């Protein structure tokens, strides 16, 4: 029988399955599971539940026993890709809303093996220049940027006409939109049609009640990066996410926003499921932000001991700086100083805090995504093919800047 790429045509590649256990598994979309486990099948979560049940269902697998807590991968909803100083996966981040000011920065998330949306930034402040060259440059970048993932538009222009046109472009190409209301009022953004579930905003100042009410009505998620900007947004009614702006630990940013014990779960949800909602990636196959069957196998391990305490409170207040492992699409992300590995295994530890007790044959567990898309519809994270990636290596310095 003829073969292709080393295997028989008509056969399916054998799935890779691994089991990860911890004293607490925190799905976020469901109740905490004490003495829990997750099953990873290729790049997806196949099951979440009690360790005893899952281990019994997979007797031929050697589970990976982690200390502390397994949680969904964290999501940084506002990260400037030209300013991030350290690998964010060290903090448990598996996806981001990355702002790219030039073509070099646009490939950052893909090169780091992270998921999320890369937003191509437009700061053009002159209507004539926008019409003459900047608009065409942005459209070319949308179609040809060498980026293996989902792209969107960061509409950061101070010119009202340019902002209105950027909203039209985002709808035309089916791209998600990122805006900062410091340049325009929330009411203006609504007038030009920017605000809906396909857009999220990043704020650096508090919003008044009228603005918050309008954003809730439009289904627009708000990315918070400072306690000053959080006023009025921790009531459980507003859709919120967490953004670091310049990289760092989004869980530490979330902790700084906590003002009452009742905020702990809300803020953990904001840095996981809230970030997925901001990027339109909280629903459907491969969804992010929670540990659930069919979701992408993005998760992180934090060396914190909950005991009988509330896992959300323990993670928020003791978790920053204590991430010991990060997995994106089932693949272990390298820790600082390590070489990248393409599998979830060969991490056999010594039983010390921060290392798994045992590791099974976990193999190569799937890709984090090698095709480029334009993000599908603005209301969701479905992918739409944008054509072949262009070669940006021969462009001059000016053309590498976006509009």
GROMACS .gro file of C-alpha atoms in nm:
model
  403
    1UNK     CA    1   0.000   0.000   0.000
    2UNK     CA    2   0.143   0.345  -0.086
    3UNK     CA    3   0.271   0.556   0.197
    4UNK     CA    4   0.324   0.924   0.259
    5UNK     CA    5   0.549   1.091   0.518
    6UNK     CA    6   0.648   0.759   0.665
    7UNK     CA    7   0.307   0.607   0.737
    8UNK     CA    8   0.038   0.421   0.552
    9UNK     CA    9  -0.222   0.631   0.372
   10UNK     CA   10  -0.558   0.597   0.537
   11UNK     CA   11  -0.419   0.538   0.886
   12UNK     CA   12  -0.438   0.794   1.165
   13UNK     CA   13  -0.140   0.899   1.374
   14UNK     CA   14  -0.152   0.745   1.719
   15UNK     CA   15  -0.282   0.988   1.979
   16UNK     CA   16  -0.052   1.084   2.261
   17UNK     CA   17  -0.215   1.072   2.604
   18UNK     CA   18  -0.074   1.185   2.938
   19UNK     CA   19  -0.212   1.223   3.290
   20UNK     CA   20  -0.118   1.509   3.525
   21UNK     CA   21  -0.213   1.497   3.893
   22UNK     CA   22  -0.201   1.752   4.176
   23UNK     CA   23  -0.345   1.802   4.526
   24UNK     CA   24  -0.582   2.057   4.369
   25UNK     CA   25  -0.703   2.096   4.011
   26UNK     CA   26  -0.876   2.430   3.958
   27UNK     CA   27  -1.079   2.417   3.634
   28UNK     CA   28  -1.227   2.770   3.688
   29UNK     CA   29  -1.531   2.672   3.478
   30UNK     CA   30  -1.623   2.413   3.743
   31UNK     CA   31  -1.568   2.342   4.111
   32UNK     CA   32  -1.215   2.272   4.242
   33UNK     CA   33  -1.114   1.906   4.239
   34UNK     CA   34  -0.907   1.806   4.541
   35UNK     CA   35  -0.665   1.521   4.474
   36UNK     CA   36  -0.749   1.574   4.109
   37UNK     CA   37  -0.608   1.500   3.767
   38UNK     CA   38  -0.638   1.598   3.403
   39UNK     CA   39  -0.601   1.386   3.092
   40UNK     CA   40  -0.424   1.547   2.795
   41UNK     CA   41  -0.484   1.395   2.453
   42UNK     CA   42  -0.258   1.554   2.192
   43UNK     CA   43  -0.321   1.928   2.231
   44UNK     CA   44  -0.660   1.905   2.407
   45UNK     CA   45  -0.799   1.838   2.752
   46UNK     CA   46  -0.976   1.503   2.740
   47UNK     CA   47  -1.095   1.476   3.099
   48UNK     CA   48  -1.084   1.646   3.440
   49UNK     CA   49  -1.173   1.467   3.760
   50UNK     CA   50  -1.062   1.283   4.074
   51UNK     CA   51  -0.714   1.134   4.051
   52UNK     CA   52  -0.822   0.785   4.159
   53UNK     CA   53  -1.085   0.761   3.884
   54UNK     CA   54  -0.860   0.894   3.610
   55UNK     CA   55  -0.561   0.680   3.705
   56UNK     CA   56  -0.784   0.371   3.717
   57UNK     CA   57  -0.914   0.453   3.369
   58UNK     CA   58  -0.557   0.474   3.230
   59UNK     CA   59  -0.369   0.185   3.393
   60UNK     CA   60  -0.097   0.176   3.127
   61UNK     CA   61   0.004   0.540   3.180
   62UNK     CA   62   0.243   0.666   3.447
   63UNK     CA   63   0.092   0.987   3.585
   64UNK     CA   64   0.292   1.304   3.634
   65UNK     CA   65   0.248   1.405   3.999
   66UNK     CA   66   0.282   1.778   4.051
   67UNK     CA   67   0.296   1.970   4.379
   68UNK     CA   68   0.039   2.235   4.460
   69UNK     CA   69  -0.221   2.324   4.202
   70UNK     CA   70  -0.295   2.273   3.830
   71UNK     CA   71  -0.481   2.573   3.685
   72UNK     CA   72  -0.574   2.702   3.339
   73UNK     CA   73  -0.296   2.889   3.163
   74UNK     CA   74  -0.301   3.260   3.250
   75UNK     CA   75  -0.393   3.512   2.981
   76UNK     CA   76  -0.237   3.860   2.957
   77UNK     CA   77  -0.505   4.061   2.779
   78UNK     CA   78  -0.284   4.366   2.712
   79UNK     CA   79   0.083   4.305   2.639
   80UNK     CA   80   0.300   4.536   2.431
   81UNK     CA   81   0.518   4.295   2.237
   82UNK     CA   82   0.796   4.549   2.187
   83UNK     CA   83   0.834   4.601   2.563
   84UNK     CA   84   0.805   4.254   2.716
   85UNK     CA   85   1.139   4.191   2.883
   86UNK     CA   86   1.115   3.827   2.994
   87UNK     CA   87   0.951   3.505   2.870
   88UNK     CA   88   0.598   3.537   3.007
   89UNK     CA   89   0.549   3.159   3.016
   90UNK     CA   90   0.761   3.164   3.333
   91UNK     CA   91   0.460   3.322   3.505
   92UNK     CA   92   0.214   3.062   3.377
   93UNK     CA   93   0.102   3.273   3.080
   94UNK     CA   94  -0.007   3.063   2.781
   95UNK     CA   95  -0.182   3.327   2.566
   96UNK     CA   96  -0.190   3.702   2.529
   97UNK     CA   97  -0.349   3.995   2.357
   98UNK     CA   98  -0.023   4.121   2.209
   99UNK     CA   99   0.010   4.472   2.064
  100UNK     CA  100   0.255   4.485   1.772
  101UNK     CA  101   0.378   4.827   1.662
  102UNK     CA  102   0.592   4.685   1.381
  103UNK     CA  103   0.635   4.373   1.173
  104UNK     CA  104   0.920   4.242   1.385
  105UNK     CA  105   0.705   4.242   1.699
  106UNK     CA  106   0.415   4.078   1.514
  107UNK     CA  107   0.587   3.739   1.519
  108UNK     CA  108   0.668   3.746   1.892
  109UNK     CA  109   0.378   3.533   2.019
  110UNK     CA  110   0.426   3.271   1.750
  111UNK     CA  111   0.801   3.249   1.809
  112UNK     CA  112   0.739   3.207   2.182
  113UNK     CA  113   0.491   2.928   2.118
  114UNK     CA  114   0.207   3.121   2.283
  115UNK     CA  115  -0.155   3.147   2.180
  116UNK     CA  116  -0.384   3.448   2.172
  117UNK     CA  117  -0.428   3.739   1.932
  118UNK     CA  118  -0.161   3.966   1.785
  119UNK     CA  119  -0.311   4.311   1.732
  120UNK     CA  120  -0.146   4.517   1.457
  121UNK     CA  121  -0.123   4.868   1.597
  122UNK     CA  122  -0.224   5.182   1.410
  123UNK     CA  123  -0.136   5.520   1.563
  124UNK     CA  124  -0.171   5.726   1.246
  125UNK     CA  125  -0.287   6.074   1.352
  126UNK     CA  126  -0.325   6.235   1.012
  127UNK     CA  127  -0.623   6.161   0.789
  128UNK     CA  128  -0.436   6.248   0.468
  129UNK     CA  129  -0.141   6.022   0.548
  130UNK     CA  130  -0.385   5.747   0.641
  131UNK     CA  131  -0.552   5.771   0.300
  132UNK     CA  132  -0.224   5.810   0.110
  133UNK     CA  133  -0.021   5.523   0.256
  134UNK     CA  134  -0.097   5.406   0.607
  135UNK     CA  135  -0.425   5.235   0.527
  136UNK     CA  136  -0.270   5.029   0.246
  137UNK     CA  137   0.027   4.940   0.466
  138UNK     CA  138  -0.203   4.803   0.736
  139UNK     CA  139  -0.407   4.602   0.484
  140UNK     CA  140  -0.084   4.456   0.342
  141UNK     CA  141   0.028   4.361   0.692
  142UNK     CA  142  -0.307   4.195   0.764
  143UNK     CA  143  -0.272   3.983   0.451
  144UNK     CA  144   0.099   3.910   0.454
  145UNK     CA  145   0.247   3.934   0.803
  146UNK     CA  146   0.453   3.623   0.879
  147UNK     CA  147   0.262   3.530   1.195
  148UNK     CA  148   0.138   3.177   1.272
  149UNK     CA  149  -0.174   3.264   1.466
  150UNK     CA  150  -0.473   3.494   1.502
  151UNK     CA  151  -0.438   3.864   1.422
  152UNK     CA  152  -0.648   4.168   1.503
  153UNK     CA  153  -0.632   4.548   1.486
  154UNK     CA  154  -0.519   4.777   1.769
  155UNK     CA  155  -0.699   5.100   1.684
  156UNK     CA  156  -0.488   5.354   1.872
  157UNK     CA  157  -0.523   5.660   1.650
  158UNK     CA  158  -0.627   5.998   1.790
  159UNK     CA  159  -0.793   6.094   1.459
  160UNK     CA  160  -1.171   6.032   1.465
  161UNK     CA  161  -1.192   5.961   1.090
  162UNK     CA  162  -0.909   5.709   1.107
  163UNK     CA  163  -1.075   5.542   1.407
  164UNK     CA  164  -1.402   5.509   1.219
  165UNK     CA  165  -1.225   5.356   0.919
  166UNK     CA  166  -1.035   5.112   1.142
  167UNK     CA  167  -1.366   4.990   1.281
  168UNK     CA  168  -1.489   4.935   0.925
  169UNK     CA  169  -1.169   4.748   0.837
  170UNK     CA  170  -1.202   4.520   1.140
  171UNK     CA  171  -1.552   4.424   1.031
  172UNK     CA  172  -1.450   4.384   0.666
  173UNK     CA  173  -1.170   4.142   0.750
  174UNK     CA  174  -1.352   3.977   1.041
  175UNK     CA  175  -1.081   4.086   1.287
  176UNK     CA  176  -1.102   4.151   1.657
  177UNK     CA  177  -1.044   4.506   1.776
  178UNK     CA  178  -0.838   4.647   2.064
  179UNK     CA  179  -0.881   5.009   2.173
  180UNK     CA  180  -0.767   5.239   2.454
  181UNK     CA  181  -1.037   5.489   2.553
  182UNK     CA  182  -0.780   5.738   2.684
  183UNK     CA  183  -0.760   5.877   2.328
  184UNK     CA  184  -1.138   5.890   2.281
  185UNK     CA  185  -1.442   5.876   2.503
  186UNK     CA  186  -1.628   5.550   2.544
  187UNK     CA  187  -1.932   5.722   2.392
  188UNK     CA  188  -1.734   5.809   2.077
  189UNK     CA  189  -1.608   5.454   2.044
  190UNK     CA  190  -1.968   5.339   2.057
  191UNK     CA  191  -2.074   5.594   1.794
  192UNK     CA  192  -1.822   5.460   1.541
  193UNK     CA  193  -1.933   5.103   1.609
  194UNK     CA  194  -1.617   4.985   1.783
  195UNK     CA  195  -1.782   4.848   2.096
  196UNK     CA  196  -1.923   4.498   2.085
  197UNK     CA  197  -1.825   4.147   2.191
  198UNK     CA  198  -1.556   4.147   1.919
  199UNK     CA  199  -1.366   4.429   2.090
  200UNK     CA  200  -1.191   4.468   2.424
  201UNK     CA  201  -1.052   4.785   2.572
  202UNK     CA  202  -0.748   4.849   2.791
  203UNK     CA  203  -0.786   5.125   3.048
  204UNK     CA  204  -0.537   5.332   3.244
  205UNK     CA  205  -0.790   5.544   3.432
  206UNK     CA  206  -1.122   5.477   3.609
  207UNK     CA  207  -1.444   5.466   3.409
  208UNK     CA  208  -1.757   5.643   3.525
  209UNK     CA  209  -2.082   5.455   3.578
  210UNK     CA  210  -2.224   5.562   3.240
  211UNK     CA  211  -1.918   5.419   3.062
  212UNK     CA  212  -1.930   5.096   3.260
  213UNK     CA  213  -2.300   5.055   3.187
  214UNK     CA  214  -2.244   5.111   2.814
  215UNK     CA  215  -1.960   4.857   2.801
  216UNK     CA  216  -2.174   4.599   2.981
  217UNK     CA  217  -2.456   4.657   2.735
  218UNK     CA  218  -2.222   4.606   2.440
  219UNK     CA  219  -2.056   4.296   2.586
  220UNK     CA  220  -1.711   4.458   2.572
  221UNK     CA  221  -1.444   4.319   2.807
  222UNK     CA  222  -1.227   4.567   3.001
  223UNK     CA  223  -0.858   4.483   3.056
  224UNK     CA  224  -0.733   4.630   3.386
  225UNK     CA  225  -0.366   4.684   3.461
  226UNK     CA  226  -0.364   4.897   3.778
  227UNK     CA  227  -0.561   4.937   4.103
  228UNK     CA  228  -0.634   5.298   4.005
  229UNK     CA  229  -0.822   5.185   3.695
  230UNK     CA  230  -1.021   4.914   3.876
  231UNK     CA  231  -1.267   5.148   4.052
  232UNK     CA  232  -1.622   5.028   4.000
  233UNK     CA  233  -1.523   4.722   3.796
  234UNK     CA  234  -1.501   4.460   4.071
  235UNK     CA  235  -1.874   4.438   4.132
  236UNK     CA  236  -1.914   4.112   3.942
  237UNK     CA  237  -2.130   4.279   3.676
  238UNK     CA  238  -1.859   4.406   3.441
  239UNK     CA  239  -1.664   4.169   3.214
  240UNK     CA  240  -1.298   4.213   3.309
  241UNK     CA  241  -0.957   4.075   3.217
  242UNK     CA  242  -0.603   4.148   3.336
  243UNK     CA  243  -0.328   4.315   3.133
  244UNK     CA  244   0.032   4.380   3.235
  245UNK     CA  245   0.112   4.617   2.943
  246UNK     CA  246   0.487   4.551   2.958
  247UNK     CA  247   0.502   4.186   3.057
  248UNK     CA  248   0.550   4.037   3.400
  249UNK     CA  249   0.321   3.835   3.621
  250UNK     CA  250  -0.051   3.895   3.552
  251UNK     CA  251  -0.138   3.704   3.869
  252UNK     CA  252   0.060   3.962   4.069
  253UNK     CA  253  -0.132   4.240   3.891
  254UNK     CA  254  -0.458   4.066   3.981
  255UNK     CA  255  -0.347   4.033   4.345
  256UNK     CA  256  -0.280   4.407   4.362
  257UNK     CA  257  -0.643   4.470   4.265
  258UNK     CA  258  -0.790   4.260   4.547
  259UNK     CA  259  -0.967   4.475   4.804
  260UNK     CA  260  -1.187   4.217   4.977
  261UNK     CA  261  -1.196   3.837   5.013
  262UNK     CA  262  -1.494   3.829   4.778
  263UNK     CA  263  -1.271   3.959   4.497
  264UNK     CA  264  -1.035   3.660   4.495
  265UNK     CA  265  -1.236   3.427   4.274
  266UNK     CA  266  -1.342   3.716   4.049
  267UNK     CA  267  -0.979   3.813   3.988
  268UNK     CA  268  -0.859   3.456   3.923
  269UNK     CA  269  -1.142   3.426   3.670
  270UNK     CA  270  -1.034   3.759   3.516
  271UNK     CA  271  -0.678   3.636   3.455
  272UNK     CA  272  -0.799   3.311   3.298
  273UNK     CA  273  -1.150   3.291   3.158
  274UNK     CA  274  -1.185   3.671   3.143
  275UNK     CA  275  -0.875   3.693   2.926
  276UNK     CA  276  -1.015   3.425   2.696
  277UNK     CA  277  -1.337   3.624   2.661
  278UNK     CA  278  -1.139   3.938   2.579
  279UNK     CA  279  -0.971   3.751   2.292
  280UNK     CA  280  -1.290   3.576   2.176
  281UNK     CA  281  -1.141   3.237   2.264
  282UNK     CA  282  -1.365   3.124   2.549
  283UNK     CA  283  -1.599   2.904   2.346
  284UNK     CA  284  -1.584   2.616   2.101
  285UNK     CA  285  -1.320   2.349   2.039
  286UNK     CA  286  -0.976   2.452   2.161
  287UNK     CA  287  -1.121   2.718   2.392
  288UNK     CA  288  -0.893   2.884   2.646
  289UNK     CA  289  -0.926   3.006   3.003
  290UNK     CA  290  -1.055   2.691   3.171
  291UNK     CA  291  -0.980   2.322   3.213
  292UNK     CA  292  -1.266   2.147   3.036
  293UNK     CA  293  -1.306   1.861   2.793
  294UNK     CA  294  -1.233   1.979   2.440
  295UNK     CA  295  -1.045   2.289   2.551
  296UNK     CA  296  -0.685   2.342   2.448
  297UNK     CA  297  -0.438   2.185   2.688
  298UNK     CA  298  -0.302   2.515   2.819
  299UNK     CA  299  -0.231   2.485   3.189
  300UNK     CA  300   0.014   2.590   3.457
  301UNK     CA  301   0.134   2.440   3.784
  302UNK     CA  302   0.177   2.655   4.094
  303UNK     CA  303   0.365   2.526   4.399
  304UNK     CA  304   0.111   2.646   4.656
  305UNK     CA  305  -0.059   2.429   4.916
  306UNK     CA  306  -0.428   2.500   4.963
  307UNK     CA  307  -0.507   2.239   5.227
  308UNK     CA  308  -0.862   2.312   5.339
  309UNK     CA  309  -0.841   2.679   5.236
  310UNK     CA  310  -1.019   2.831   4.937
  311UNK     CA  311  -0.806   2.749   4.629
  312UNK     CA  312  -0.889   3.080   4.462
  313UNK     CA  313  -0.763   3.277   4.761
  314UNK     CA  314  -0.448   3.067   4.790
  315UNK     CA  315  -0.366   3.095   4.420
  316UNK     CA  316  -0.420   3.471   4.406
  317UNK     CA  317  -0.227   3.563   4.719
  318UNK     CA  318   0.047   3.297   4.725
  319UNK     CA  319   0.075   3.202   4.358
  320UNK     CA  320   0.267   3.499   4.210
  321UNK     CA  321   0.626   3.396   4.149
  322UNK     CA  322   0.559   3.029   4.224
  323UNK     CA  323   0.477   2.886   3.882
  324UNK     CA  324   0.686   2.572   3.830
  325UNK     CA  325   0.558   2.448   3.494
  326UNK     CA  326   0.363   2.581   3.196
  327UNK     CA  327   0.207   2.381   2.912
  328UNK     CA  328   0.079   2.527   2.585
  329UNK     CA  329  -0.126   2.295   2.368
  330UNK     CA  330   0.002   2.004   2.577
  331UNK     CA  331   0.366   2.099   2.527
  332UNK     CA  332   0.591   2.193   2.817
  333UNK     CA  333   0.722   2.548   2.781
  334UNK     CA  334   1.092   2.582   2.865
  335UNK     CA  335   1.173   2.742   3.199
  336UNK     CA  336   1.429   3.023   3.205
  337UNK     CA  337   1.766   2.874   3.115
  338UNK     CA  338   1.618   2.554   2.970
  339UNK     CA  339   1.612   2.437   2.610
  340UNK     CA  340   1.269   2.402   2.451
  341UNK     CA  341   1.119   2.054   2.459
  342UNK     CA  342   0.845   1.923   2.235
  343UNK     CA  343   0.683   1.691   2.487
  344UNK     CA  344   0.517   1.668   2.826
  345UNK     CA  345   0.750   1.400   2.952
  346UNK     CA  346   1.120   1.365   3.031
  347UNK     CA  347   1.078   1.593   3.331
  348UNK     CA  348   1.149   1.325   3.588
  349UNK     CA  349   1.199   1.506   3.916
  350UNK     CA  350   1.344   1.428   4.255
  351UNK     CA  351   1.028   1.480   4.457
  352UNK     CA  352   1.139   1.825   4.570
  353UNK     CA  353   0.892   2.114   4.573
  354UNK     CA  354   0.852   2.248   4.224
  355UNK     CA  355   0.920   1.919   4.044
  356UNK     CA  356   0.693   1.630   3.949
  357UNK     CA  357   0.745   1.309   4.148
  358UNK     CA  358   0.721   1.084   3.842
  359UNK     CA  359   0.674   1.132   3.472
  360UNK     CA  360   0.525   0.897   3.218
  361UNK     CA  361   0.585   0.856   2.851
  362UNK     CA  362   0.407   1.167   2.741
  363UNK     CA  363   0.558   1.209   2.396
  364UNK     CA  364   0.499   1.493   2.158
  365UNK     CA  365   0.154   1.626   2.242
  366UNK     CA  366   0.065   1.839   1.951
  367UNK     CA  367   0.125   2.176   1.797
  368UNK     CA  368   0.032   2.514   1.938
  369UNK     CA  369  -0.088   2.619   1.598
  370UNK     CA  370   0.110   2.658   1.280
  371UNK     CA  371  -0.142   2.822   1.049
  372UNK     CA  372  -0.206   3.193   1.037
  373UNK     CA  373  -0.558   3.325   1.061
  374UNK     CA  374  -0.728   3.660   1.079
  375UNK     CA  375  -0.938   3.566   1.377
  376UNK     CA  376  -1.266   3.482   1.206
  377UNK     CA  377  -1.569   3.683   1.308
  378UNK     CA  378  -1.531   3.974   1.550
  379UNK     CA  379  -1.759   3.806   1.798
  380UNK     CA  380  -1.553   3.489   1.832
  381UNK     CA  381  -1.218   3.326   1.791
  382UNK     CA  382  -1.282   3.114   1.485
  383UNK     CA  383  -0.998   3.118   1.236
  384UNK     CA  384  -1.020   3.245   0.880
  385UNK     CA  385  -0.735   3.176   0.638
  386UNK     CA  386  -0.561   3.494   0.530
  387UNK     CA  387  -0.351   3.351   0.251
  388UNK     CA  388   0.018   3.280   0.229
  389UNK     CA  389   0.249   3.458   0.468
  390UNK     CA  390   0.464   3.723   0.307
  391UNK     CA  391   0.840   3.764   0.335
  392UNK     CA  392   0.909   4.064   0.554
  393UNK     CA  393   1.285   4.019   0.567
  394UNK     CA  394   1.359   4.241   0.265
  395UNK     CA  395   1.149   4.542   0.365
  396UNK     CA  396   1.318   4.862   0.480
  397UNK     CA  397   1.295   5.002   0.835
  398UNK     CA  398   1.012   5.244   0.754
  399UNK     CA  399   0.794   4.979   0.597
  400UNK     CA  400   0.840   4.753   0.898
  401UNK     CA  401   0.643   5.004   1.102
  402UNK     CA  402   0.270   4.963   1.078
  403UNK     CA  403   0.034   5.253   1.013
   0.00000   0.00000   0.00000
